[in-house]
Amino acid sequence: MDKTTITREIPDDLVQERISKLQLEMGKKAIDGMLLTQNIDLYYYTGSMQNGYAFVPAEGMPVFFVKRSLERARLETLIAVEPLGSFRQFGQTLAERIPQLFKAGGSVTVAADLDVLPAQTYFKLNQLLQSAGAVELVDGSALIRGQRMIKSPWEIKRIETAAKAVDEALGEALNVLKEGITELAWIARVEYELRLRGHIGLMRMRGYNQEVATGMVTSGAAAAVPTYFDGPAGGLGLGATFPQSVSHRVIGRNEPILIDVGCCIDGYIIDQTRTAVIGQLSEQLAHAYRTSEEMMRAAEKGMVPGTPCSELYIASLDQAAAAGLSAHYMGFGLDQAKFLGHGIGLEIDEWPVLARGFDLPLASGMVLAVEPKFTFPGQGVVGVENSYVITDGTPRQLTRTKEQLIVLP
Amino acid sequence: MDKTTITREIPDDLVQERISKLQLEMGKKAIDGMLLTQNIDLYYYTGSMQNGYAFVPAEGMPVFFVKRSLERARLETLIAVEPLGSFRQFGQTLAERIPQLFKAGGSVTVAADLDVLPAQTYFKLNQLLQSAGAVELVDGSALIRGQRMIKSPWEIKRIETAAKAVDEALGEALNVLKEGITELAWIARVEYELRLRGHIGLMRMRGYNQEVATGMVTSGAAAAVPTYFDGPAGGLGLGATFPQSVSHRVIGRNEPILIDVGCCIDGYIIDQTRTAVIGQLSEQLAHAYRTSEEMMRAAEKGMVPGTPCSELYIASLDQAAAAGLSAHYMGFGLDQAKFLGHGIGLEIDEWPVLARGFDLPLASGMVLAVEPKFTFPGQGVVGVENSYVITDGTPRQLTRTKEQLIVLP
């Protein structure tokens, strides 16, 4: 193994800061240990997503128990890396390695990322942990997702790198967006350009059953076809086994082309949408498109620390109503999505969500993709999506692509 | 919504046959109902992967409770589709819709796909189901995975479509495989060609934390870098956040280029590997490559109904030893993968696995990707991978790409 090629990517002090912050929050919730199981959570807290389990005690040093590759994990993280060994012995391994917690004899509350950990593995782990002591294995995912909401400058720089790549890739691909190309053929070109710029080839979603390739390019009526995907636009897709996003449909004149495409570079995601048209939009769709830009301006004003997330969504509903577009806002009929925006970072569906029930106030360092869109069955979807980081003042836009209706001849 | 564009893809009798078979197996295991939660499992048994839960009673008709999109689900499946309604009321909804099971008063055993269902959702569902009756929610994933092992001719045809696409895409992309191109730039071209042929843009894996873009193209020393991915080759990857597969490494002369690339068309996956070289391989690597082809011939002879899966793996270990290549077989050192092949279908990590402990006998209709490979740290990985369907006689090869070392000038 050429060791010169693998180095620690995350600054050491950032990992230490994240662990300390997690331990502080664990203390508040009387959680004695956090068991990290998911690759993204492992990466966030250790800098490595090798195969294994990381254990963070509320006090003291964390340990990353690695199954594979031990050698690579040791190069990627400053956290102590130890062989996972026999999975059946994991309880004993843990008890020996973290004696201050498990050998004291009392009941131990261990939290894990149960929003993603499969139930089958949960039951196995829960059983194995009993041999470490009287362990209660509870859900710690809210702690993790809560902490991950606030991005460090180091993370924001990575999101900006992704934003630059998608802007450049779209610029290249727009040269071949012409009447007669299929949605699939055009996204193929966008993805090619993204890949050349370092896109890892997939976008990570935390939600069960949710998946996204690079996003969607959907045109005219195909864009307005409803689907299972929890977003404002569905897309006809490539059949029942991929019932969203691009289809084999040929892109035509005078219909909206929704370009909701992101990428993932060095683990960090950008998400943005632009609307294009070859020719011109109908007056109704043009009105809806203009409204989406106006809603973006209103959202920008509201995106300051202290504003409850839900407030921005409710304001957007009012604004859609005032424009006479309530029925079309974020989907149509039974299939309207119930949010205005969402956190992005290592995953595309991070916290916070600009939605009812999400009353958490915005805070500096949160990164949000805001995406007011309007769906017209039989005609298409129009809208715009930008990503922003919340600052102490006005939000700073991370999306680089010029915000305007892209009109092609 | 243009209803002409969405139709039932799976033949009705295939869905009915799958449900009947599932019910038969449930009867044998005293499972009263199967709750399908994962998108692939939903698709397999209903023909639709819209967002919701399908419930299959051991006797009687299944119901697909859909959150979104109800309209689309109704066009995609012949199974009864009903609104999921309030998730909190799901227990009552189920009790009312399946009265023969829940209103009888006794204890009801419900199985679900707990190998993929997140623990958090499991606990919610378990709680909600208690209001339907005295429900025990157990793991039914082995039933599902076991049934899905045997592919119908309809499924095999789809895998063949994917096999044709990857063969054509590689043929095109090989035209630009030249000294000096990076692994990333070359896979970008392969993926572009795959996408034009209908690749859905991702490959589905069932295993927790396992992910794959289209596969891997790794050259020389970069191919032999170990990683978390549970396969014979890792790959340097694009950093700690995607520590596998392609890297920014420039492909050079006289080093092996491992091309382990598949695609997913209409939901079905093909998986194959070829080894290429610009110039020539060293005698050691050439010997290992020839051995991998010889191992493929031996596996073909053994792949007949009745052979235990584990037997093929153990035979391959002996063959690697006879060639003096044990230390290099399926990885190196601590990071050797412990299998010879795996099932493919809707997911890339299906059952059966040609591995120790998997003593199930092969049966007609199973589809397997067989991948003997050899890893040489500092030098690279060589090998070959073909996919086959088990028949009553000799296995039928589904992979189309000519099996030979690809030698480029």
Coordinates of C-alpha atoms in Angstrom, one line a residue, chain B residues 2-379:
Chain B
D2 CA -50.6 11.5 -18.9
K3 CA -51.8 8.1 -18.0
T4 CA -50.6 6.5 -21.2
T5 CA -47.0 6.8 -20.0
I6 CA -47.3 4.7 -16.9
T7 CA -48.3 1.1 -17.2
R8 CA -47.9 -2.1 -15.3
E9 CA -44.5 -3.4 -16.2
I10 CA -44.4 -6.7 -14.4
P11 CA -46.8 -9.3 -15.9
D12 CA -49.8 -9.8 -13.6
D13 CA -49.3 -13.5 -13.4
L14 CA -45.7 -13.0 -12.2
V15 CA -46.9 -10.8 -9.3
Q16 CA -49.6 -13.3 -8.4
E17 CA -47.1 -16.2 -8.5
R18 CA -44.7 -14.3 -6.3
I19 CA -47.4 -13.5 -3.7
S20 CA -48.6 -17.1 -3.7
K21 CA -45.1 -18.4 -3.2
L22 CA -44.5 -16.0 -0.4
Q23 CA -47.7 -17.0 1.3
L24 CA -46.8 -20.7 1.0
E25 CA -43.4 -20.0 2.7
M26 CA -45.1 -17.8 5.4
G27 CA -47.5 -20.7 6.1
K28 CA -44.5 -23.0 6.7
K29 CA -42.9 -20.6 9.2
A30 CA -46.2 -19.7 11.0
I31 CA -46.0 -16.1 9.8
D32 CA -49.4 -14.5 9.7
G33 CA -48.6 -11.5 7.7
M34 CA -45.7 -9.9 5.8
L35 CA -45.2 -6.2 6.0
L36 CA -43.0 -5.0 3.1
T37 CA -41.3 -1.7 3.7
Q38 CA -38.3 -1.4 1.4
N39 CA -38.6 0.0 -2.1
I40 CA -37.1 -3.0 -3.8
D41 CA -39.1 -5.5 -1.9
L42 CA -42.2 -3.5 -2.6
Y43 CA -41.4 -3.5 -6.3
Y44 CA -40.7 -7.2 -6.4
Y45 CA -44.1 -8.2 -4.8
T46 CA -46.3 -5.5 -6.2
G47 CA -44.6 -4.0 -9.4
S48 CA -44.5 -0.6 -7.8
M49 CA -42.0 1.1 -5.5
Q50 CA -44.2 4.1 -4.5
N51 CA -43.9 5.2 -0.9
G52 CA -45.9 3.1 1.5
Y53 CA -46.2 -0.3 3.1
A54 CA -47.6 -3.5 1.5
F55 CA -49.2 -6.1 3.7
V56 CA -49.4 -9.7 2.6
P57 CA -51.6 -11.9 4.8
A58 CA -50.7 -15.6 4.8
E59 CA -54.1 -16.1 3.3
G60 CA -56.1 -13.7 1.2
M61 CA -55.3 -10.7 -0.9
P62 CA -52.5 -8.3 -0.2
V63 CA -53.0 -4.5 0.2
F64 CA -50.5 -1.8 -0.7
F65 CA -51.0 1.2 1.6
V66 CA -49.6 4.2 -0.2
K67 CA -48.5 7.6 1.0
R68 CA -47.2 8.9 -2.3
S69 CA -48.0 8.7 -5.1
L70 CA -51.4 6.9 -4.8
E71 CA -52.3 7.8 -8.4
R72 CA -49.0 6.3 -9.7
A73 CA -49.1 3.2 -7.6
R74 CA -52.6 2.4 -8.9
L75 CA -51.2 2.5 -12.5
E76 CA -48.2 0.4 -11.6
T77 CA -49.7 -2.6 -9.7
L78 CA -52.6 -4.9 -9.8
I79 CA -52.5 -5.2 -6.0
A80 CA -55.3 -3.3 -4.2
V81 CA -53.9 0.2 -3.5
E82 CA -55.3 2.2 -0.6
P83 CA -54.3 5.5 1.0
L84 CA -51.9 5.0 3.9
G85 CA -53.8 7.9 5.6
S86 CA -52.5 9.0 9.0
F87 CA -49.4 7.0 9.8
R88 CA -50.4 7.2 13.5
Q89 CA -53.6 5.3 12.7
F90 CA -51.8 2.6 10.7
G91 CA -52.6 -0.1 13.2
Q92 CA -56.3 0.6 13.0
T93 CA -56.2 0.9 9.2
L94 CA -54.6 -2.5 9.0
A95 CA -57.1 -4.0 11.5
E96 CA -60.0 -2.7 9.5
R97 CA -58.6 -3.7 6.1
I98 CA -57.4 -7.2 7.1
P99 CA -60.1 -8.2 9.7
Q100 CA -59.7 -11.9 9.3
L101 CA -56.3 -11.6 10.8
F102 CA -56.5 -8.9 13.4
K103 CA -60.0 -9.1 14.6
A104 CA -59.9 -12.7 15.5
G105 CA -58.4 -11.8 18.9
G106 CA -55.3 -14.0 19.0
S107 CA -51.7 -13.2 18.8
V108 CA -50.5 -12.3 15.3
T109 CA -47.0 -12.8 14.0
V110 CA -46.1 -10.2 11.4
A111 CA -42.7 -10.4 9.6
A112 CA -41.0 -7.5 7.9
D113 CA -37.7 -6.8 6.0
L114 CA -35.8 -6.0 9.2
D115 CA -32.4 -6.4 7.5
V116 CA -33.0 -3.0 5.9
L117 CA -35.8 -1.3 7.9
P118 CA -34.2 1.3 10.2
A119 CA -34.5 0.5 13.9
Q120 CA -36.2 3.9 14.6
T121 CA -39.0 3.0 12.1
Y122 CA -39.2 -0.5 13.4
F123 CA -40.0 0.7 16.9
K124 CA -42.7 3.1 15.6
L125 CA -44.3 0.4 13.4
N126 CA -44.2 -2.1 16.3
Q127 CA -45.9 0.4 18.5
L128 CA -48.5 1.3 15.9
L129 CA -49.2 -2.4 15.1
Q130 CA -50.1 -3.0 18.8
S131 CA -53.3 -1.1 18.2
A132 CA -54.3 -3.7 15.6
G133 CA -53.9 -6.5 18.1
A134 CA -51.3 -8.5 19.9
V135 CA -48.7 -8.3 17.2
E136 CA -45.2 -9.7 17.3
L137 CA -43.1 -8.0 14.6
V138 CA -40.3 -10.4 13.6
D139 CA -37.6 -10.6 10.9
G140 CA -38.9 -11.9 7.6
S141 CA -35.9 -10.8 5.4
A142 CA -34.6 -14.4 4.9
L143 CA -37.9 -15.4 3.3
I144 CA -37.8 -12.5 0.9
R145 CA -34.1 -12.8 0.0
G146 CA -34.6 -16.6 -0.3
Q147 CA -37.5 -16.2 -2.7
R148 CA -35.8 -13.5 -4.7
M149 CA -32.8 -15.9 -5.4
I150 CA -34.7 -17.7 -8.1
K151 CA -35.1 -15.6 -11.1
S152 CA -38.0 -16.0 -13.6
P153 CA -37.3 -15.9 -17.4
W154 CA -38.8 -12.4 -17.4
E155 CA -36.1 -11.3 -14.9
I156 CA -33.3 -13.0 -16.7
K157 CA -34.3 -11.2 -19.9
R158 CA -33.9 -7.9 -18.1
I159 CA -30.4 -8.9 -16.8
E160 CA -29.5 -9.8 -20.4
T161 CA -30.6 -6.3 -21.5
A162 CA -28.2 -4.8 -18.9
A163 CA -25.5 -7.2 -20.0
K164 CA -25.8 -6.0 -23.6
A165 CA -25.7 -2.4 -22.6
V166 CA -22.5 -2.8 -20.6
D167 CA -20.9 -4.7 -23.4
E168 CA -21.7 -1.9 -25.9
A169 CA -20.7 0.9 -23.5
L170 CA -17.3 -0.7 -22.8
G171 CA -16.8 -1.2 -26.5
E172 CA -17.3 2.5 -27.1
A173 CA -15.2 3.6 -24.1
L174 CA -12.3 1.3 -24.9
N175 CA -11.7 3.6 -27.9
V176 CA -10.5 6.3 -25.5
L177 CA -8.6 4.2 -23.0
K178 CA -5.1 5.4 -23.5
E179 CA -2.0 6.1 -21.5
G180 CA -2.4 9.3 -19.6
I181 CA -6.1 9.3 -19.0
T182 CA -7.2 9.3 -15.4
E183 CA -9.3 6.5 -13.9
L184 CA -12.0 9.1 -13.2
A185 CA -12.0 10.5 -16.7
W186 CA -12.3 7.1 -18.2
I187 CA -15.1 5.9 -15.9
A188 CA -16.9 9.2 -16.7
R189 CA -16.9 8.1 -20.4
V190 CA -18.1 4.5 -19.5
E191 CA -20.9 5.9 -17.4
Y192 CA -21.9 8.3 -20.1
E193 CA -22.3 5.5 -22.6
L194 CA -24.2 3.4 -20.0
R195 CA -26.5 6.2 -19.2
L196 CA -27.3 6.7 -22.9
R197 CA -28.4 3.0 -23.0
G198 CA -30.8 3.4 -20.1
H199 CA -28.7 2.9 -16.9
I200 CA -30.8 4.4 -14.1
G201 CA -27.8 6.2 -12.7
L202 CA -27.2 4.1 -9.6
M203 CA -26.6 0.5 -8.5
R204 CA -28.6 -0.7 -5.5
M205 CA -27.0 -2.6 -2.7
R206 CA -28.9 -4.1 0.2
G207 CA -26.0 -4.2 2.7
Y208 CA -25.8 -1.4 5.3
N209 CA -23.2 1.2 4.5
Q210 CA -22.3 -0.5 1.2
E211 CA -22.5 1.6 -1.9
V212 CA -21.3 1.5 -5.4
A213 CA -21.6 4.0 -8.3
T214 CA -21.3 1.9 -11.5
G215 CA -18.4 -0.1 -10.2
M216 CA -14.7 0.5 -10.3
V217 CA -12.0 1.2 -12.8
T218 CA -8.7 1.0 -11.0
S219 CA -5.2 0.7 -12.3
G220 CA -1.8 -0.5 -11.0
A221 CA -1.1 0.2 -7.3
A222 CA -4.3 2.2 -6.8
A223 CA -6.4 -1.0 -7.4
A224 CA -4.7 -2.8 -4.6
V225 CA -5.3 -0.2 -1.9
P226 CA -7.5 -1.9 0.6
T227 CA -10.9 -0.3 1.6
Y228 CA -14.1 -0.9 3.5
F229 CA -15.9 -2.3 0.4
D230 CA -16.6 -6.0 0.8
G231 CA -15.1 -7.1 -2.4
P232 CA -11.8 -8.4 -3.8
A233 CA -10.6 -5.0 -5.0
G234 CA -10.8 -1.7 -3.2
G235 CA -9.3 1.1 -5.1
L236 CA -7.8 4.3 -3.9
G237 CA -11.0 6.2 -4.5
L238 CA -11.7 9.9 -4.4
G239 CA -10.7 10.5 -0.8
A240 CA -11.9 9.5 2.6
T241 CA -15.5 10.3 1.7
F242 CA -15.4 7.8 -1.2
P243 CA -12.6 5.5 -0.4
Q244 CA -13.1 2.9 -3.1
S245 CA -13.1 2.6 -6.9
V246 CA -11.7 5.3 -9.2
S247 CA -9.2 7.9 -8.2
H248 CA -7.5 10.8 -9.9
R249 CA -4.6 8.5 -10.8
V250 CA -3.3 8.6 -14.3
I251 CA -3.4 5.2 -16.0
G252 CA 0.1 4.1 -17.2
R253 CA 1.7 1.4 -19.3
N254 CA 2.3 -2.2 -18.4
E255 CA 0.0 -2.2 -15.4
P256 CA -3.3 -4.0 -14.9
I257 CA -6.5 -2.0 -15.4
L258 CA -9.3 -3.6 -13.5
I259 CA -12.7 -2.8 -15.2
D260 CA -15.3 -4.0 -12.7
V261 CA -18.3 -2.1 -14.1
G262 CA -22.0 -2.9 -14.3
C263 CA -25.2 -1.1 -14.9
C264 CA -28.8 -1.2 -13.9
I265 CA -31.5 -1.1 -16.5
D266 CA -35.2 -1.5 -15.8
G267 CA -34.2 -2.2 -12.2
Y268 CA -31.9 -5.2 -13.0
I269 CA -28.2 -5.3 -12.5
I270 CA -25.4 -6.9 -14.4
D271 CA -22.0 -7.2 -12.8
Q272 CA -18.8 -8.1 -14.8
T273 CA -15.1 -7.6 -14.8
R274 CA -12.4 -7.5 -17.4
T275 CA -8.7 -6.8 -17.1
A276 CA -7.0 -4.6 -19.6
V277 CA -3.4 -3.5 -20.0
I278 CA -1.7 -0.9 -22.2
G279 CA 1.4 -2.8 -23.1
Q280 CA 1.9 -6.0 -21.2
L281 CA 1.6 -7.6 -17.8
S282 CA 4.5 -8.9 -15.8
E283 CA 4.8 -12.7 -15.9
Q284 CA 3.5 -12.9 -12.3
L285 CA 0.4 -10.9 -13.1
A286 CA -0.2 -12.7 -16.4
H287 CA 0.0 -16.0 -14.5
A288 CA -2.6 -14.7 -12.0
Y289 CA -4.8 -13.5 -14.8
R290 CA -4.7 -16.9 -16.5
T291 CA -5.4 -18.6 -13.2
S292 CA -8.6 -16.5 -12.8
E293 CA -9.8 -17.7 -16.2
E294 CA -9.0 -21.3 -15.3
M295 CA -10.9 -20.8 -12.0
M296 CA -13.9 -19.5 -14.0
R297 CA -13.8 -22.7 -16.1
A298 CA -13.8 -24.8 -12.9
A299 CA -16.6 -22.8 -11.4
E300 CA -18.7 -23.3 -14.6
K301 CA -18.3 -27.0 -14.2
G302 CA -19.4 -26.9 -10.6
M303 CA -22.4 -24.6 -11.1
V304 CA -25.1 -27.2 -11.4
P305 CA -28.2 -27.7 -9.3
G306 CA -27.4 -29.4 -6.1
T307 CA -23.9 -28.2 -5.5
P308 CA -23.6 -26.4 -2.2
C309 CA -22.6 -22.8 -2.7
S310 CA -19.8 -23.1 -0.1
E311 CA -18.3 -26.0 -2.1
L312 CA -17.5 -23.8 -5.0
Y313 CA -15.7 -21.3 -2.8
I314 CA -13.7 -24.0 -1.1
A315 CA -12.7 -25.5 -4.4
S316 CA -11.5 -22.0 -5.5
L317 CA -9.3 -21.7 -2.5
D318 CA -7.7 -25.0 -3.4
Q319 CA -7.2 -23.9 -7.0
A320 CA -5.6 -20.6 -5.9
A321 CA -3.3 -22.6 -3.6
A322 CA -2.3 -24.9 -6.4
A323 CA -1.3 -21.9 -8.4
G324 CA 0.7 -20.6 -5.6
L325 CA -1.6 -17.6 -5.2
S326 CA -3.3 -18.1 -1.9
A327 CA -1.9 -14.9 -0.4
H328 CA -3.2 -12.8 -3.3
Y329 CA -6.6 -14.4 -3.7
M330 CA -9.6 -12.0 -3.4
G331 CA -7.5 -9.3 -1.7
F332 CA -4.3 -9.4 0.2
G333 CA -3.4 -9.8 3.9
L334 CA -6.1 -8.8 6.4
D335 CA -8.3 -7.5 3.7
Q336 CA -9.1 -10.7 1.7
A337 CA -12.7 -11.0 0.8
K338 CA -14.1 -14.4 1.7
F339 CA -16.3 -15.3 -1.3
L340 CA -16.0 -16.3 -4.9
G341 CA -19.3 -14.9 -6.2
H342 CA -22.7 -13.5 -5.3
G343 CA -26.3 -13.3 -6.5
I344 CA -27.4 -10.4 -8.6
G345 CA -30.8 -9.1 -9.6
L346 CA -32.6 -6.0 -8.4
E347 CA -29.7 -5.5 -6.0
I348 CA -26.0 -6.3 -6.5
D349 CA -25.6 -8.2 -3.2
E350 CA -28.3 -10.7 -3.5
W351 CA -28.3 -14.3 -2.4
P352 CA -26.8 -16.8 -2.7
V353 CA -23.2 -16.1 -1.8
L354 CA -20.4 -18.5 -2.9
A355 CA -18.8 -18.5 0.6
R356 CA -18.2 -20.7 3.6
G357 CA -21.3 -21.2 5.7
F358 CA -23.6 -20.8 2.7
D359 CA -24.4 -24.4 2.3
L360 CA -27.5 -24.0 0.3
P361 CA -27.5 -26.1 -2.9
L362 CA -27.5 -24.2 -6.2
A363 CA -30.9 -24.3 -8.0
S364 CA -32.1 -23.6 -11.5
G365 CA -32.9 -19.9 -11.9
M366 CA -30.2 -18.5 -9.5
V367 CA -28.1 -15.8 -11.1
L368 CA -24.6 -15.5 -9.9
A369 CA -21.7 -13.1 -10.6
V370 CA -18.5 -15.2 -10.2
E371 CA -15.3 -13.1 -9.7
P372 CA -12.0 -14.8 -9.0
K373 CA -9.4 -12.0 -8.6
F374 CA -5.8 -11.6 -7.4
T375 CA -4.4 -8.6 -5.6
F376 CA -0.7 -7.6 -5.7
P377 CA 0.1 -4.6 -3.4
G378 CA 2.0 -2.0 -5.3
Q379 CA 1.2 -3.6 -8.6

